[in-house]
Coordinates of C-alpha atoms and ligand atoms in Angstrom, one line a residue:
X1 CA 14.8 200.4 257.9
X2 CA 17.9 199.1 256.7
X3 CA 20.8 199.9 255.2
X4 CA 22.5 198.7 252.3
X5 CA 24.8 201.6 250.5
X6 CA 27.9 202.6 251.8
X7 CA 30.5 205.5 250.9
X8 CA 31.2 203.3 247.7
X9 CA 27.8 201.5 246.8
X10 CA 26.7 198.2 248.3
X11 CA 29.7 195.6 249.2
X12 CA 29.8 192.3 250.9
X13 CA 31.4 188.8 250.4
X14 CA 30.1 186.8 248.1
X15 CA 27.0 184.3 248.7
X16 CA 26.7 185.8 252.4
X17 CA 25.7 189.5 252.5
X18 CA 26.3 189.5 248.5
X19 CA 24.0 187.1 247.4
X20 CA 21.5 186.6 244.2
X21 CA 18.7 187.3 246.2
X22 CA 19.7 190.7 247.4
X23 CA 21.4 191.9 243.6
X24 CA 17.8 190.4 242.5
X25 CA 15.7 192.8 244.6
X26 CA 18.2 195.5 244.4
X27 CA 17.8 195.6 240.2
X28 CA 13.6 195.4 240.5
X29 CA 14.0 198.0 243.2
X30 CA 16.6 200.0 240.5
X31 CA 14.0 199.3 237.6
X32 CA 10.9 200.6 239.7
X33 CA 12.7 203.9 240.6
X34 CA 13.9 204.8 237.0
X35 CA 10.5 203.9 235.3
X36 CA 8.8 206.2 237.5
X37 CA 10.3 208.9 235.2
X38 CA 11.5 207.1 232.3
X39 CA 8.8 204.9 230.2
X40 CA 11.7 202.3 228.3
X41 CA 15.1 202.9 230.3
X42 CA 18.2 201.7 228.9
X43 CA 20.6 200.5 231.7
X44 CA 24.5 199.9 230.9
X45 CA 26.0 197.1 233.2
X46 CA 30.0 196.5 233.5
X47 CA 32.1 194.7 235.7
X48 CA 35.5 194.4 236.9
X49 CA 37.4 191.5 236.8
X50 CA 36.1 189.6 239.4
X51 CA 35.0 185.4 239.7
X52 CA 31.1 186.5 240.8
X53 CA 30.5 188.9 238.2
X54 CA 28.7 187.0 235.9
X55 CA 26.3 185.6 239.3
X56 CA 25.6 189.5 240.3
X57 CA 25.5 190.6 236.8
X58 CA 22.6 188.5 235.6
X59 CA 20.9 188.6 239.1
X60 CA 20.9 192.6 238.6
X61 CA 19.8 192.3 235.1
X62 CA 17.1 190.1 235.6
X63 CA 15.6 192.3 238.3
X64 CA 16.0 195.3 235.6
X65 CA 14.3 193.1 233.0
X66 CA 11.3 192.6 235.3
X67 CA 10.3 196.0 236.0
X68 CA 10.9 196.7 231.8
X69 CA 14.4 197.8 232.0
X70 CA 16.8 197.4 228.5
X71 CA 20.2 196.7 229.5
X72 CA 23.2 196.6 227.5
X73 CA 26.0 194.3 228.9
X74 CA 29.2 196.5 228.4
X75 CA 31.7 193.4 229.6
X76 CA 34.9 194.0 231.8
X77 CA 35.3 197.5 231.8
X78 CA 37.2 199.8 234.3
X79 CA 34.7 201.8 236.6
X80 CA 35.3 205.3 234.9
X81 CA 34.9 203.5 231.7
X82 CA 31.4 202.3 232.5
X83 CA 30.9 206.1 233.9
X84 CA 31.7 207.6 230.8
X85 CA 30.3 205.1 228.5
X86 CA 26.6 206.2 230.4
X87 CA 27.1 210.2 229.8
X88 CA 28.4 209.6 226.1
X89 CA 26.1 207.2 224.6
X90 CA 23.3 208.8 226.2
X91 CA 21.9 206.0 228.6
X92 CA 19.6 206.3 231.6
X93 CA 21.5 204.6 234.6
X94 CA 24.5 202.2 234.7
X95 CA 25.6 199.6 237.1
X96 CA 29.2 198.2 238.3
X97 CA 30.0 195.3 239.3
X98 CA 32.9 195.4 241.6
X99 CA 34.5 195.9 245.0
X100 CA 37.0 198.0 243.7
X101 CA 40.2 197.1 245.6
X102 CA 38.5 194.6 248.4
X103 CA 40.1 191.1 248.7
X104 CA 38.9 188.9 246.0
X105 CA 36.0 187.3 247.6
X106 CA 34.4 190.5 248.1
X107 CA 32.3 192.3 245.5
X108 CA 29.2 194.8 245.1
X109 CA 27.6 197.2 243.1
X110 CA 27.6 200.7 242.8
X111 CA 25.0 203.0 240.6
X112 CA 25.5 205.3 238.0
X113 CA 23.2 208.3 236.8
X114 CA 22.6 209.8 233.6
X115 CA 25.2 212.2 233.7
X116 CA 28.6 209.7 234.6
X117 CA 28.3 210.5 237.9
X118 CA 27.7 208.0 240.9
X119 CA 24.3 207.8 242.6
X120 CA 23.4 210.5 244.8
X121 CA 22.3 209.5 248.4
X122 CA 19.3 210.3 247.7
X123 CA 18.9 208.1 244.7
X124 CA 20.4 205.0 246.8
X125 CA 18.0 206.2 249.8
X126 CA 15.1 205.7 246.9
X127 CA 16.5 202.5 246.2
X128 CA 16.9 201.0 249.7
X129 CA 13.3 202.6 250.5
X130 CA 11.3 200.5 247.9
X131 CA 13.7 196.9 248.1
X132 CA 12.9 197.4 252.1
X133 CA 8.9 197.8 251.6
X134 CA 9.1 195.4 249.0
X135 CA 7.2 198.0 246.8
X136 CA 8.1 196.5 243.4
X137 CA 6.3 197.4 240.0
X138 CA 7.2 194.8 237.9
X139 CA 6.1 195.2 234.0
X140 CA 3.2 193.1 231.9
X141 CA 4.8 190.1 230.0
X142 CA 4.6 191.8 226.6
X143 CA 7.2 194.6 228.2
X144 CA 9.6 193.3 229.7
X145 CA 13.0 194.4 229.0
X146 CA 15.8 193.0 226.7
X147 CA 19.8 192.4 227.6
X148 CA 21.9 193.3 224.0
X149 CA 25.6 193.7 224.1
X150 CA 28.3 196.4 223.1
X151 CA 31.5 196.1 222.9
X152 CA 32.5 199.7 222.2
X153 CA 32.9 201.1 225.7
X154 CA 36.8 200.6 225.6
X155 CA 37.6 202.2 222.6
X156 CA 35.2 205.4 223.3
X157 CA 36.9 205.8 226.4
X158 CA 40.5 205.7 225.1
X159 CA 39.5 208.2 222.6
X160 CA 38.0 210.6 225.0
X161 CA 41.1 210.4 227.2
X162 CA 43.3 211.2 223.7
X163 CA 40.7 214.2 222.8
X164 CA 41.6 215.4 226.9
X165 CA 45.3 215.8 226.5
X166 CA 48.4 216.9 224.9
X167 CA 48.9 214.0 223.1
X168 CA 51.7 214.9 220.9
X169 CA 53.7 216.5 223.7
X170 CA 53.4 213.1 225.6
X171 CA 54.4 211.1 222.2
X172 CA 57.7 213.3 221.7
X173 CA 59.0 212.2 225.2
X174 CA 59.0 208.6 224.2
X175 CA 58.5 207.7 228.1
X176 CA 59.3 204.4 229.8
X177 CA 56.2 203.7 232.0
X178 CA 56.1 200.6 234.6
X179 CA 52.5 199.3 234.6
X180 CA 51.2 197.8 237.4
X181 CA 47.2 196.9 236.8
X182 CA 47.2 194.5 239.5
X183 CA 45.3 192.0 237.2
X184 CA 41.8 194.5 237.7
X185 CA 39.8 196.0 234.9
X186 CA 42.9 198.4 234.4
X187 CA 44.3 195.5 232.5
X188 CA 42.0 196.1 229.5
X189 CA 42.1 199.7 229.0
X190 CA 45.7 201.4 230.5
X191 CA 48.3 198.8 228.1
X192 CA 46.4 200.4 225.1
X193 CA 46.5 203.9 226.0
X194 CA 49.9 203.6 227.0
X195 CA 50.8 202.5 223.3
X196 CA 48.9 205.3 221.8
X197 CA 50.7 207.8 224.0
X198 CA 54.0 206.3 222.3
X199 CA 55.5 205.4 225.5
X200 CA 57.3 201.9 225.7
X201 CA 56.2 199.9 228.8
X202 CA 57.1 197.0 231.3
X203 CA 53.9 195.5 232.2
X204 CA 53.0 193.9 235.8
X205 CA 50.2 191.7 236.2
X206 CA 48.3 193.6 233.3
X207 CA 46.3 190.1 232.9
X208 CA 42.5 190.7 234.3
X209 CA 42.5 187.6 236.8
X210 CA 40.1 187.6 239.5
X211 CA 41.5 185.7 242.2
X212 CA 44.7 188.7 242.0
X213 CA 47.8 186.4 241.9
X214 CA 49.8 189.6 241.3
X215 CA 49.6 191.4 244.8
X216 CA 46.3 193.3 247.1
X217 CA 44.4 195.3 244.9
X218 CA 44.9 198.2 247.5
X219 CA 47.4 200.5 246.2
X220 CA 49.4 200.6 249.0
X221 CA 53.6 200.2 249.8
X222 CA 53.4 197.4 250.9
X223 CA 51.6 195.4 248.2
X224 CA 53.9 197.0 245.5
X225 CA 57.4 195.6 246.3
X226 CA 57.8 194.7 242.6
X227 CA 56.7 197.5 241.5
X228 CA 58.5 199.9 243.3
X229 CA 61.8 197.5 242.9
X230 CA 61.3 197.3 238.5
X231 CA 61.3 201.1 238.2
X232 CA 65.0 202.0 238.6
X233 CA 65.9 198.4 237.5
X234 CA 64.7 198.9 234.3
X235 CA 65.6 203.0 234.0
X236 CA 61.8 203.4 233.8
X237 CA 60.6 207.4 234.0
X238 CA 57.2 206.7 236.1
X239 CA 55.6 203.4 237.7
X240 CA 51.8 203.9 237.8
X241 CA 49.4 200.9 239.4
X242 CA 45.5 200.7 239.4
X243 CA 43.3 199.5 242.2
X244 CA 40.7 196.8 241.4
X245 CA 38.5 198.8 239.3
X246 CA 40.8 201.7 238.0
X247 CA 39.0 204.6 239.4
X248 CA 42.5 205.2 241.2
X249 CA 45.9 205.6 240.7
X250 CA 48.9 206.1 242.6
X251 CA 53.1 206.8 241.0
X252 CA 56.1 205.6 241.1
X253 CA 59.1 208.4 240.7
X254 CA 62.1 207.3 238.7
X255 CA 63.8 206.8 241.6
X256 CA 62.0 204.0 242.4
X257 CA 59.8 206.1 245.4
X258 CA 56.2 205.7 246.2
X259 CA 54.2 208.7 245.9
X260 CA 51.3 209.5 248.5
X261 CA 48.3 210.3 246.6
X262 CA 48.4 213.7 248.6
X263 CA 51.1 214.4 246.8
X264 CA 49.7 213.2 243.1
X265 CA 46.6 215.6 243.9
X266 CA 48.1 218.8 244.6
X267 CA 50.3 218.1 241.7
X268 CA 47.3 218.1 239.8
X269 CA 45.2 220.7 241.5
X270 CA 49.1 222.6 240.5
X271 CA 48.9 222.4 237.0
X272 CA 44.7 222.9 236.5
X273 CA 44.5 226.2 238.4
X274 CA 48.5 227.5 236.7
X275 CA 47.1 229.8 233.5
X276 CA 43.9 230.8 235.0
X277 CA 43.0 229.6 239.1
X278 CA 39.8 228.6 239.3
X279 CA 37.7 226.5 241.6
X280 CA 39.5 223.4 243.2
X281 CA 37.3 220.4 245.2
X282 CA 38.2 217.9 248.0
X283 CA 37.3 216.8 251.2
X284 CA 38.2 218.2 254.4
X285 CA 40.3 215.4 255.1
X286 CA 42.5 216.5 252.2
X287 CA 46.3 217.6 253.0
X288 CA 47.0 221.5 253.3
X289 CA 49.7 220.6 250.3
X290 CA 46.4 220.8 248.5
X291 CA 45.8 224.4 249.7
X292 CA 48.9 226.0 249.7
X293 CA 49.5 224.9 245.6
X294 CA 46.0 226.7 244.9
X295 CA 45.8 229.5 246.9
X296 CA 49.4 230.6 244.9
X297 CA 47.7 230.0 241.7
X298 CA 44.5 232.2 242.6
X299 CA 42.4 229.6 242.8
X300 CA 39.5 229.0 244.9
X301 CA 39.4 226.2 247.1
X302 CA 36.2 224.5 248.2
X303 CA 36.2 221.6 251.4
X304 CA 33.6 218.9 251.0
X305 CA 32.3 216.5 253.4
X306 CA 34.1 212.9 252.7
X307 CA 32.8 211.1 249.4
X308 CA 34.0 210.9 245.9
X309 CA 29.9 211.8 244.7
X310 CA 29.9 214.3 246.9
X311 CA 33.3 216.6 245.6
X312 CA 31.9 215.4 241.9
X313 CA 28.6 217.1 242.6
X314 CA 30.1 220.0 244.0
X315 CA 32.7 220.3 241.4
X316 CA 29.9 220.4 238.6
X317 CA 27.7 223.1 240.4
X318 CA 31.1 225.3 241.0
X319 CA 32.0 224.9 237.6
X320 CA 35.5 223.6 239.5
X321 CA 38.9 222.8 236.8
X322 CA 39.9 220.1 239.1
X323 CA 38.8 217.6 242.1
X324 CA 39.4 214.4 244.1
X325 CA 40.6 212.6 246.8
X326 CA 44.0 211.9 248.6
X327 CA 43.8 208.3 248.1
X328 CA 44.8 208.7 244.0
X329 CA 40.9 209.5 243.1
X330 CA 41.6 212.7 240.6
X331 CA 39.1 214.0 239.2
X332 CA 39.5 216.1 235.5
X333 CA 36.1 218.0 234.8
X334 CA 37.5 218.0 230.8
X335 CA 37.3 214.4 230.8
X336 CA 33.9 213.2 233.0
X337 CA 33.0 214.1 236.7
X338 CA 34.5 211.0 238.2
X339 CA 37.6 209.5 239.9
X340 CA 39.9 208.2 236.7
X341 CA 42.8 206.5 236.6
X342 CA 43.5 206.4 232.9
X343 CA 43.3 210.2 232.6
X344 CA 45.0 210.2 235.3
X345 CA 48.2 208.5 233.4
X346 CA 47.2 210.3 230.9
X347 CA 47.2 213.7 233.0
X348 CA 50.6 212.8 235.1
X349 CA 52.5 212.3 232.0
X350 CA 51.1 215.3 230.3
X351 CA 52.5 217.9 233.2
X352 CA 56.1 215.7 233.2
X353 CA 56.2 216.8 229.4
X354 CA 55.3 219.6 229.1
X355 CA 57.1 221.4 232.0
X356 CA 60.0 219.2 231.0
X357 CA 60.4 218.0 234.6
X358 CA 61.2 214.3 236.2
X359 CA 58.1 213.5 238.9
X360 CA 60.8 213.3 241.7
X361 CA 61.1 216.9 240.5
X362 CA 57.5 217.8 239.9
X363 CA 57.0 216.1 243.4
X364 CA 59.5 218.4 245.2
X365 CA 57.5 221.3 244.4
X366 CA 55.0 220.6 246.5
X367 CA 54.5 221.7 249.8
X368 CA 55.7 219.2 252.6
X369 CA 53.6 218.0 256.1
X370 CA 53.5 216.3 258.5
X371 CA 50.5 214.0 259.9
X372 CA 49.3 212.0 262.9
X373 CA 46.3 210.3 262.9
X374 CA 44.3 208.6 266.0
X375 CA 41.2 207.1 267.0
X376 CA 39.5 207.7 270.4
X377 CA 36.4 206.3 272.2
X378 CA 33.0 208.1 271.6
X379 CA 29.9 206.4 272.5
X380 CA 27.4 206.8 269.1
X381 CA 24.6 208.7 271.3
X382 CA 27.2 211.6 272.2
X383 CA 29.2 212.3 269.2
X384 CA 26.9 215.0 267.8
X385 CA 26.6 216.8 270.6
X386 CA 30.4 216.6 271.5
X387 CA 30.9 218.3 268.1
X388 CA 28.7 220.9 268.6
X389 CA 29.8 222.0 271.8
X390 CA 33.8 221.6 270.8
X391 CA 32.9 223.8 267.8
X392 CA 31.4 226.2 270.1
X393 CA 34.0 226.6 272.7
X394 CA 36.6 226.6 269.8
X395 CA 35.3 229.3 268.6
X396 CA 36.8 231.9 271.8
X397 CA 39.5 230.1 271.4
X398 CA 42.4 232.4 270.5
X399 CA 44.3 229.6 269.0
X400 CA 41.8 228.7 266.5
X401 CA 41.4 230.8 263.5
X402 CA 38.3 229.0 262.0
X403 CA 36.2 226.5 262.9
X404 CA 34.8 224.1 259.8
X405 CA 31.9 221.6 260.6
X406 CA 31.3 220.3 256.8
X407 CA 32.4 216.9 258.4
X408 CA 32.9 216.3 261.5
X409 CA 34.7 219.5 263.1
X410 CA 37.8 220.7 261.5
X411 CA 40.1 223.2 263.5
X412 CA 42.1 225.6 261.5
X413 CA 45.7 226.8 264.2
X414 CA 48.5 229.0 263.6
X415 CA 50.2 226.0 263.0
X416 CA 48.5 223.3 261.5
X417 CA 44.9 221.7 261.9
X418 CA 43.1 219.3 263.5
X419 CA 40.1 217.2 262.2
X420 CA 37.6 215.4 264.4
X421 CA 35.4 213.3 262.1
X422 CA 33.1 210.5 263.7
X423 CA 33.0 207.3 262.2
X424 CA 29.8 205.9 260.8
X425 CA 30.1 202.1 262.0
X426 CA 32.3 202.3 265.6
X427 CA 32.1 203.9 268.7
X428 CA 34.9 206.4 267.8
X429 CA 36.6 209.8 266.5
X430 CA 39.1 209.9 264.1
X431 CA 41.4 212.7 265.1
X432 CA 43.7 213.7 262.0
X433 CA 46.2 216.6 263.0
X434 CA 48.7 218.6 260.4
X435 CA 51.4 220.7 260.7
X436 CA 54.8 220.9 258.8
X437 CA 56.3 219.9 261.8
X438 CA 56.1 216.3 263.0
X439 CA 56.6 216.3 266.9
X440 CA 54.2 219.2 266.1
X441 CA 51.1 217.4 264.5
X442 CA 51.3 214.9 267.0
X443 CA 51.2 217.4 270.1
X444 CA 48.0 219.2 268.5
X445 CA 46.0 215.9 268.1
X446 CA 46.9 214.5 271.5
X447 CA 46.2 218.2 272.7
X448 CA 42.2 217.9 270.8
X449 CA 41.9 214.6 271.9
X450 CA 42.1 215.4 275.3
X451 CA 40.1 218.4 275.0
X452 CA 37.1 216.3 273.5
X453 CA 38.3 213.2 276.0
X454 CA 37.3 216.1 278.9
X455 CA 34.0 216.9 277.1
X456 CA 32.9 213.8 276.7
X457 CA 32.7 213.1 280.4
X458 CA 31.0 216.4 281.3
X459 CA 28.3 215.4 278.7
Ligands
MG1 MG1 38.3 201.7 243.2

């Protein structure tokens, strides 16, 4: 059978892998699984800013419609904005339309459950399962479903962020905030937040425009030169930019310096577990920075397997204060069990106020290392086996203080770590080492990757 979600939904370029035909099925295959459970489902659809939402939009609907699906059009809304719009209002499913920060001929869909949270694999298994065998239960014609159209989403979404901080503290600081939205669905929501948080603002390509004129909707240095060049210029306190859909966020310090997202994380994880630790989420992949901010605070930390749905899910079963990924994806159970950008803002400028502290500063505090990443050659049919039997012989090893296998196989040294995770579409290992020593990091993955280079031949 085939395979049609990825780590982030189902994405393609547009009228070749992500056609009408395919959005079609996908929404009668969507319809047929909720129904089973649900007589008159109500389905919330959103997009992001993109040319060929209104094609997927009414392809998806219409497959919906057939199988007796309502849906209710929410318009260009951010991703967590659709996500939270589901859980509040009390609907069945949602979709979004986007490919968060792909190039702009890209797009794709991703699927939302009950609860705000994405689809589980399970649900998306469901889903491929029935569009595959073609196993469509499409309604009578005196039931099939109807689109209507709210407009509210926004505005509830705002509000709940408001309700989730300090927002007088915030107000009193009067802060000057450079906002890049990269003409995504950020556009629509972070200007109007930012006004309600009484900072004063510069604004960069905060017009939704889906052909991005501004720069690549990937968050990265390179693609914010202007950025990163107007926040001294203008004496700004904090440059913040969205991705495509505004799940994530990444800063700019005063200074004018781009901010990892490791960094941003463990900042937050900082300030969630400071009063009373608690349980913080993230993937193994995540930078020991992470770790070391927690563990001081008495909080618990838990290692997932790679996958925003997968820390939110663990984070709700382990109660957890805070979550998320290293690539500006926090997570804030008080606001929804999702990666948020908005809050996010909303979060970063809470902790600059009230510990009275510049983000250079706030930044400083955390925990510095060092990493070097590398890929090696693994045919697919040995990479399971190479795992188990590194994990194995790691174990004896002196060196090696714990072996994790949530994903792929994660060495914990006196010095560091190294992570050897297998990548689902090449023939390789990704080898991520750690340390707080550079020359370090690099000697411990080259010294793994020729470990698992001798293994693989004797296998
Ligand atoms: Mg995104």
């Amino acid at each position: 059978m085939g395979k049609l979600f990825g780590t982030n939904g189902i994405r393609g370029v547009v009228n070749k892998d992500m056609n009408c035909d395919l959005v079609l099925g996908i929404g009668k295959a969507w319809g047929t699984l909720i129904k089973r459970k649900i007589p008159k489902p109500k389905v919330a659809i959103g997009t992001d800013a993109r040319l060929s939402n209104d094609m997927l939009k009414n392809a998806i609907s219409a497959g919906l419609l057939a199988t007796g699906c309502d849906v209710i059009d929410v318009g260009v809304v951010p991703t967590p904005t659709l996500q939270y719009t589901v859980r509040e209002k009390g609907f069945d499913s949602g979709v979004i339309i986007t490919a968060s920060h792909n190039p702009p001929h890209f797009n794709g869909i991703k699927g939302v459950a009950a609860d705000g949270t994405e689809f589980t694999k399970e649900v998306e298994d469901e889903i491929e399962k029935i569009y595959f065998e073609k196993k469509f239960v499409l309604s009578d014609w005196k039931n099939v479903g109807k689109v209507s159209f709210w407009n509210g989403s926004i505005d509830l979404y705002i509000e709940g962020i408001l309700k989730a901080v300090d927002v007088n503290k915030i107000k009193n600081k009067k802060f000057h905030v450079v906002l890049d939205c990269g003409n995504g669905a950020g556009s629509l929501v972070a200007p109007k937040l930012l006004e309600k948080l009484g900072c004063k603002t510069t604004y960069l390509f905060c017009e939704p425009d889906g052909t991005f004129p501004g720069h690549n909707s990937e968050p990265l240095p390179e693609n914010l030169t202007v950025l990163i060049k107007k926040v001294p210029e203008v004496n700004a306190d904090i440059g913040v930019v969205q991705d495509g859909d505004a799940d994530r966020a990444i800063f700019i310090d005063e200074k004018g310096t781009y901010i990892w997202g490791d960094k941003t994380l463990a900042l937050g994880a900082k300030y969630a577990t400071k009063e009373n630790g608690g349980v913080a989420v993230t993937p193994v992949t995540t930078s020991s920075c992470f770790d070391d901010v927690v563990l001081k605070n008495k909080g618990k930390i838990i290692h997932t397997a790679v996958g925003s749905p997968i820390v939110a899910r663990v984070m709700i079963k382990e109660k957890a204060v805070f979550g998320g990924e290293e690539n500006g994806g926090l997570i804030f159970p008080e606001m929804q069990y999702c990666r948020d950008s908005a809050m996010s803002i909303a979060k970063i400028l809470e902790i600059m106020a009230k510990e009275n502290k510049k983000l250079s500063e706030l930044i400083d505090e955390i925990p510095k290392y060092e990493v070097y990443k590398i890929k090696m050659s693994c045919p697919d049919d040995k990479k399971e086996t190479v795992m188990k039997t590194l994990a194995k012989q790691t174990k004896k090893d002196k060196n090696v203080k714990q072996v994790d296998e949530t994903d792929g196989v994660k060495l914990y040294l006196k010095d560091g770590w190294v992570l050897l995770r297998p990548s689902g579409t090449e023939p390789i290992f990704r080898v991520y080492a750690e340390s707080k020593d550079k020359t370090k990091a690099e000697e411990i993955a080259l010294t793994y990757k020729k470990i698992t280079e001798d293994l693989i031949k004797k296998i």
